[in-house]
Short mmCIF file of C-alpha atoms in Angstrom, two decimals:
data_model
loop_
_atom_site.label_atom_id
_atom_site.label_comp_id
_atom_site.label_asym_id
_atom_site.label_seq_id
_atom_site.Cartn_x
_atom_site.Cartn_y
_atom_site.Cartn_z
CA MET P 1 -16.42 6.93 14.96
CA ASP P 2 -14.68 8.53 11.97
CA TYR P 3 -11.03 8.33 10.92
CA ARG P 4 -10.03 11.66 12.49
CA THR P 5 -11.63 10.90 15.84
CA TRP P 6 -10.06 7.45 16.02
CA VAL P 7 -6.56 8.86 15.44
CA ALA P 8 -7.12 11.49 18.15
CA THR P 9 -8.30 8.79 20.57
CA ALA P 10 -5.32 6.56 19.75
CA LEU P 11 -2.87 9.42 20.33
CA ARG P 12 -4.05 9.79 23.91
CA GLN P 13 -3.22 6.13 24.54
CA LEU P 14 0.10 5.84 22.70
CA ILE P 15 1.90 7.95 25.28
CA HIS P 16 5.04 5.79 25.31
CA SER P 17 5.48 5.64 21.53
CA GLU P 18 8.25 7.65 19.89
CA SER P 19 5.95 8.40 16.95
CA PRO P 20 2.34 8.07 18.19
CA LYS P 21 0.67 9.92 15.30
CA ARG P 22 2.46 7.89 12.65
CA ASP P 23 1.77 4.66 14.54
CA ALA P 24 -1.94 5.47 14.63
CA GLU P 25 -2.01 6.41 10.96
CA ILE P 26 -0.21 3.23 9.89
CA LEU P 27 -2.66 1.06 11.82
CA LEU P 28 -5.57 2.95 10.30
CA GLU P 29 -4.12 2.57 6.80
CA HIS P 30 -3.60 -1.14 7.41
CA VAL P 31 -7.14 -1.83 8.58
CA THR P 32 -8.99 0.41 6.10
CA GLY P 33 -6.79 -0.29 3.10
CA LYS P 34 -6.63 3.44 2.41
CA GLY P 35 -3.50 5.50 1.87
CA ARG P 36 -2.42 8.37 4.11
CA THR P 37 -3.53 11.00 1.60
CA PHE P 38 -7.06 9.58 1.56
CA LEU P 39 -7.20 9.41 5.35
CA LEU P 40 -6.20 13.06 5.64
CA ALA P 41 -8.55 14.25 2.93
CA PHE P 42 -11.55 12.27 4.12
CA GLY P 43 -11.09 12.22 7.87
CA GLU P 44 -14.85 12.29 8.42
CA THR P 45 -15.27 8.80 6.90
CA LEU P 46 -16.92 6.47 9.39
CA LEU P 47 -15.37 3.21 10.53
CA ASP P 48 -17.59 0.14 10.64
CA ASP P 49 -17.83 -2.21 13.64
CA VAL P 50 -15.44 -4.78 12.19
CA GLN P 51 -12.80 -2.12 11.53
CA LEU P 52 -13.20 -0.65 15.00
CA GLN P 53 -12.79 -4.06 16.62
CA ARG P 54 -9.66 -4.80 14.59
CA LEU P 55 -8.19 -1.37 15.35
CA SER P 56 -8.87 -1.85 19.04
CA GLU P 57 -6.98 -5.16 19.03
CA LEU P 58 -4.01 -3.71 17.17
CA LEU P 59 -3.90 -0.59 19.32
CA THR P 60 -3.80 -2.67 22.50
CA ARG P 61 -0.89 -4.68 21.16
CA ARG P 62 0.94 -1.50 20.17
CA ILE P 63 0.34 0.05 23.61
CA ASN P 64 1.96 -3.09 25.06
CA GLY P 65 5.02 -2.35 22.94
CA GLU P 66 4.62 -4.73 20.01
CA PRO P 67 6.32 -3.25 16.91
CA VAL P 68 4.05 -1.70 14.28
CA ALA P 69 5.85 -3.69 11.59
CA TYR P 70 4.81 -6.97 13.24
CA LEU P 71 1.25 -5.71 13.61
CA THR P 72 0.93 -4.87 9.92
CA GLY P 73 3.29 -7.55 8.63
CA GLU P 74 5.18 -5.07 6.47
CA ARG P 75 8.10 -2.62 6.58
CA GLU P 76 9.59 -0.53 3.81
CA PHE P 77 13.34 -0.78 3.24
CA TRP P 78 15.27 0.89 0.42
CA SER P 79 11.84 1.92 -0.95
CA LEU P 80 10.92 -1.78 -1.21
CA PRO P 81 7.82 -3.10 0.59
CA LEU P 82 8.91 -6.14 2.60
CA ALA P 83 6.86 -8.70 4.47
CA VAL P 84 8.13 -9.09 8.04
CA SER P 85 7.34 -11.47 10.88
CA PRO P 86 8.58 -12.21 14.42
CA VAL P 87 10.95 -14.88 13.02
CA THR P 88 13.28 -12.11 11.80
CA LEU P 89 14.56 -8.69 12.79
CA ILE P 90 12.67 -5.68 11.50
CA PRO P 91 14.74 -3.91 8.80
CA ARG P 92 15.98 -0.54 10.06
CA PRO P 93 16.92 2.65 8.20
CA ASP P 94 20.51 2.55 9.47
CA THR P 95 21.06 -0.72 7.61
CA GLU P 96 20.56 1.20 4.37
CA CYS P 97 24.06 2.57 5.06
CA LEU P 98 25.36 -0.98 4.56
CA VAL P 99 23.50 -1.18 1.24
CA GLU P 100 24.99 2.14 0.12
CA GLN P 101 28.56 1.08 0.88
CA ALA P 102 28.12 -2.39 -0.62
CA SER P 103 26.67 -0.84 -3.77
CA GLN P 104 29.81 1.26 -4.20
CA CYS P 105 32.01 -1.80 -3.77
CA MET P 106 29.93 -3.77 -6.28
CA ALA P 107 30.45 -1.06 -8.88
CA GLN P 108 34.11 -2.10 -9.08
CA PHE P 109 33.15 -5.46 -10.60
CA SER P 110 31.53 -6.58 -13.82
CA ALA P 111 28.49 -8.75 -13.00
CA PRO P 112 29.36 -8.90 -9.27
CA THR P 113 28.40 -11.83 -7.10
CA VAL P 114 27.17 -11.02 -3.59
CA LEU P 115 26.65 -13.07 -0.45
CA ASP P 116 24.37 -11.85 2.35
CA LEU P 117 24.93 -13.75 5.60
CA GLY P 118 22.05 -13.91 8.09
CA THR P 119 19.68 -12.46 5.53
CA GLY P 120 16.48 -12.44 7.63
CA THR P 121 13.73 -10.79 5.57
CA GLY P 122 16.18 -10.57 2.68
CA ALA P 123 16.22 -6.78 2.97
CA ILE P 124 19.91 -6.23 2.17
CA ALA P 125 20.06 -8.85 -0.56
CA LEU P 126 16.88 -7.61 -2.22
CA ALA P 127 17.96 -3.99 -2.08
CA LEU P 128 21.27 -4.81 -3.77
CA ALA P 129 19.60 -7.06 -6.34
CA SER P 130 17.11 -4.33 -7.24
CA GLU P 131 19.86 -1.71 -7.47
CA HIS P 132 22.18 -3.83 -9.64
CA PRO P 133 20.30 -5.93 -12.24
CA ASP P 134 23.63 -7.30 -13.51
CA CYS P 135 24.56 -8.84 -10.16
CA THR P 136 23.77 -12.21 -8.63
CA VAL P 137 22.92 -12.27 -4.91
CA THR P 138 22.71 -15.23 -2.54
CA GLY P 139 21.18 -14.83 0.91
CA VAL P 140 21.79 -17.38 3.67
CA ASP P 141 19.94 -17.83 6.95
CA VAL P 142 20.01 -20.55 9.58
CA GLN P 143 16.28 -20.14 10.26
CA PRO P 144 14.12 -21.99 7.69
CA ASP P 145 11.18 -19.64 8.33
CA ALA P 146 13.40 -16.66 7.54
CA VAL P 147 14.42 -18.22 4.22
CA THR P 148 10.76 -18.80 3.38
CA LEU P 149 9.95 -15.18 4.22
CA ALA P 150 12.83 -13.87 2.10
CA GLN P 151 11.71 -16.06 -0.81
CA ARG P 152 8.21 -14.66 -0.45
CA ASN P 153 9.59 -11.13 -0.65
CA THR P 154 11.56 -12.08 -3.75
CA ALA P 155 8.42 -13.32 -5.46
CA THR P 156 6.49 -10.19 -4.53
CA LEU P 157 9.22 -7.94 -5.90
CA GLN P 158 9.69 -10.17 -8.96
CA LEU P 159 13.46 -10.16 -8.75
CA SER P 160 15.20 -12.93 -10.69
CA ASN P 161 18.83 -12.26 -9.72
CA VAL P 162 18.60 -13.27 -6.07
CA GLN P 163 18.21 -16.61 -4.29
CA PHE P 164 17.92 -17.62 -0.65
CA VAL P 165 19.22 -20.81 0.93
CA HIS P 166 19.05 -22.37 4.36
CA GLY P 167 22.21 -23.02 6.33
CA ASN P 168 24.75 -21.81 8.86
CA TRP P 169 26.83 -18.89 7.61
CA PHE P 170 29.14 -20.03 4.77
CA GLU P 171 28.27 -23.76 4.83
CA PRO P 172 25.64 -23.75 2.03
CA VAL P 173 27.82 -21.81 -0.43
CA ALA P 174 31.26 -23.40 0.02
CA PRO P 175 33.52 -23.36 -1.99
CA THR P 176 32.06 -20.46 -4.02
CA ARG P 177 33.90 -17.13 -3.95
CA PHE P 178 32.09 -13.79 -4.10
CA SER P 179 32.89 -10.25 -5.17
CA VAL P 180 31.22 -8.82 -2.07
CA ILE P 181 30.13 -10.35 1.24
CA VAL P 182 27.75 -8.40 3.47
CA SER P 183 26.27 -9.20 6.85
CA ASN P 184 24.23 -7.66 9.63
CA PRO P 185 24.95 -10.41 12.18
CA PRO P 186 23.98 -10.61 15.85
CA TYR P 187 26.19 -8.12 17.69
CA ILE P 188 24.44 -7.22 20.95
CA ASP P 189 25.85 -8.28 24.30
CA ALA P 190 23.42 -10.29 26.44
CA GLU P 191 23.85 -7.76 29.28
CA ASP P 192 22.89 -4.76 27.13
CA THR P 193 20.08 -2.88 28.91
CA HIS P 194 18.53 -1.85 25.57
CA LEU P 195 17.25 -5.41 25.20
CA ARG P 196 14.54 -4.50 27.70
CA GLU P 197 13.40 -1.46 25.73
CA GLY P 198 11.36 -0.76 22.60
CA ASP P 199 10.85 -3.06 19.63
CA VAL P 200 13.77 -5.39 20.40
CA ARG P 201 11.77 -6.93 23.27
CA PHE P 202 9.67 -8.66 20.61
CA GLU P 203 12.40 -9.54 18.12
CA PRO P 204 14.17 -12.95 18.05
CA LEU P 205 17.10 -13.03 20.47
CA SER P 206 18.97 -15.42 18.16
CA ALA P 207 19.23 -12.58 15.64
CA LEU P 208 20.39 -10.08 18.25
CA LEU P 209 22.73 -11.66 20.78
CA ALA P 210 26.35 -12.69 20.36
CA ALA P 211 28.94 -13.85 22.87
CA GLU P 212 32.22 -12.13 23.64
CA GLY P 213 30.52 -8.82 24.33
CA GLY P 214 28.66 -9.02 21.02
CA LEU P 215 31.76 -9.69 18.89
CA ALA P 216 31.68 -13.50 18.51
CA ASP P 217 29.79 -13.71 15.20
CA LEU P 218 31.59 -10.69 13.75
CA ARG P 219 34.93 -12.31 14.64
CA TRP P 220 33.95 -15.65 13.09
CA ILE P 221 32.77 -14.09 9.83
CA ILE P 222 35.97 -12.05 9.55
CA GLN P 223 38.12 -15.15 10.09
CA GLN P 224 36.26 -17.24 7.50
CA ALA P 225 35.46 -14.63 4.84
CA PRO P 226 38.81 -14.67 2.94
CA GLN P 227 38.14 -18.28 1.88
CA HIS P 228 34.99 -17.08 0.15
CA LEU P 229 36.15 -13.81 -1.43
CA LYS P 230 37.48 -13.26 -4.93
CA ASN P 231 40.70 -11.31 -5.33
CA THR P 232 40.03 -7.62 -4.44
CA GLY P 233 36.67 -8.66 -2.97
CA TRP P 234 35.07 -6.76 -0.11
CA LEU P 235 33.64 -7.71 3.27
CA LEU P 236 31.15 -5.26 4.82
CA LEU P 237 29.75 -5.69 8.32
CA GLU P 238 27.11 -3.83 10.28
CA HIS P 239 27.86 -3.60 14.00
CA GLY P 240 27.03 -1.75 17.19
CA TRP P 241 27.79 1.93 17.54
CA GLN P 242 30.65 1.24 19.95
CA GLN P 243 32.17 -1.67 18.02
CA GLY P 244 33.87 0.19 15.19
CA GLU P 245 37.34 0.08 16.69
CA PRO P 246 37.40 -3.63 17.65
CA VAL P 247 35.94 -4.62 14.26
CA ARG P 248 38.60 -2.58 12.46
CA GLN P 249 41.26 -4.31 14.54
CA LEU P 250 39.85 -7.74 13.73
CA LEU P 251 39.86 -6.99 10.00
CA GLN P 252 43.40 -5.62 10.09
CA GLN P 253 44.67 -8.56 12.13
CA ARG P 254 43.14 -10.96 9.59
CA GLY P 255 45.01 -9.18 6.79
CA PHE P 256 42.30 -7.07 5.15
CA ASP P 257 43.31 -3.88 3.35
CA GLN P 258 41.51 -0.56 2.94
CA VAL P 259 39.80 -1.04 6.32
CA ALA P 260 37.40 1.80 7.10
CA THR P 261 34.27 2.53 9.11
CA CYS P 262 31.22 4.47 7.90
CA ARG P 263 28.71 6.28 10.08
CA ASP P 264 24.93 5.84 10.05
CA TYR P 265 22.32 8.58 9.67
CA GLY P 266 22.62 9.34 13.38
CA GLY P 267 26.37 9.90 13.13
CA ASN P 268 27.32 6.63 14.83
CA GLU P 269 29.93 4.19 13.55
CA ARG P 270 27.80 1.47 11.98
CA VAL P 271 29.45 -0.28 9.00
CA THR P 272 33.06 -1.43 8.73
CA LEU P 273 34.56 -2.79 5.53
CA GLY P 274 37.80 -4.22 4.24
CA GLN P 275 39.21 -5.48 0.94
CA TRP P 276 40.85 -8.88 0.52
CA LEU P 277 43.85 -9.21 -1.77
CA TRP P 278 45.14 -12.66 -2.64
CA ARG P 279 48.71 -13.07 -1.53
#
């Protein structure tokens, strides 16, 4: 079977995928080691038995709903190739909105220091470190395997201005104060029906679920953040598309200034930020 025929066969089976053609192409690229341009230009190239067996295994797993990123072990974020695994969430395009807003806040400081809480793959921290060579970024995660994965990504990208440490939220960095604190914490309610759909069925629940209707971790970070922010420092939080208003209220009640919410690429409220002024 050649490349072109395999993709056509896979398309007929990936009927529940939102992007069946791209899924098939990514799996083919992963197994053959060839880029998309090569696959399109040389679609008549034959697959050997080992490749066909591996593709069959991966296709079955994808048909059962397993995320492509877990199948290939990689996902691009902010144009950076990142290793991923089931111990962390898969970085999503909407989170790049958090990077964009944090980058603007960092520009207000000379040699800014940044803290990324619940760093997972390190996607946010690594994106900011790559964008601002003059900054210093610290990523924290409670899962040791996540820290190991983020450190692996750091080594691959050869970034020297970022470090990752194991611990629960602010504990490993106290009493350090930062110019900017960012976080994409768990914010999904346990009763949310979307947990039974798509990629999230395979992602770690500990990185998804939060009590109090999804607001518990957001609330805790907001309460504790001022103790770890420099004067005029910023806190930026990713949250659910319906959580903009309660997160704004929490920031305002805590005493943050310049509170605002930014929308993601789909037009949904996704990132809320506030500035802390020492009083």
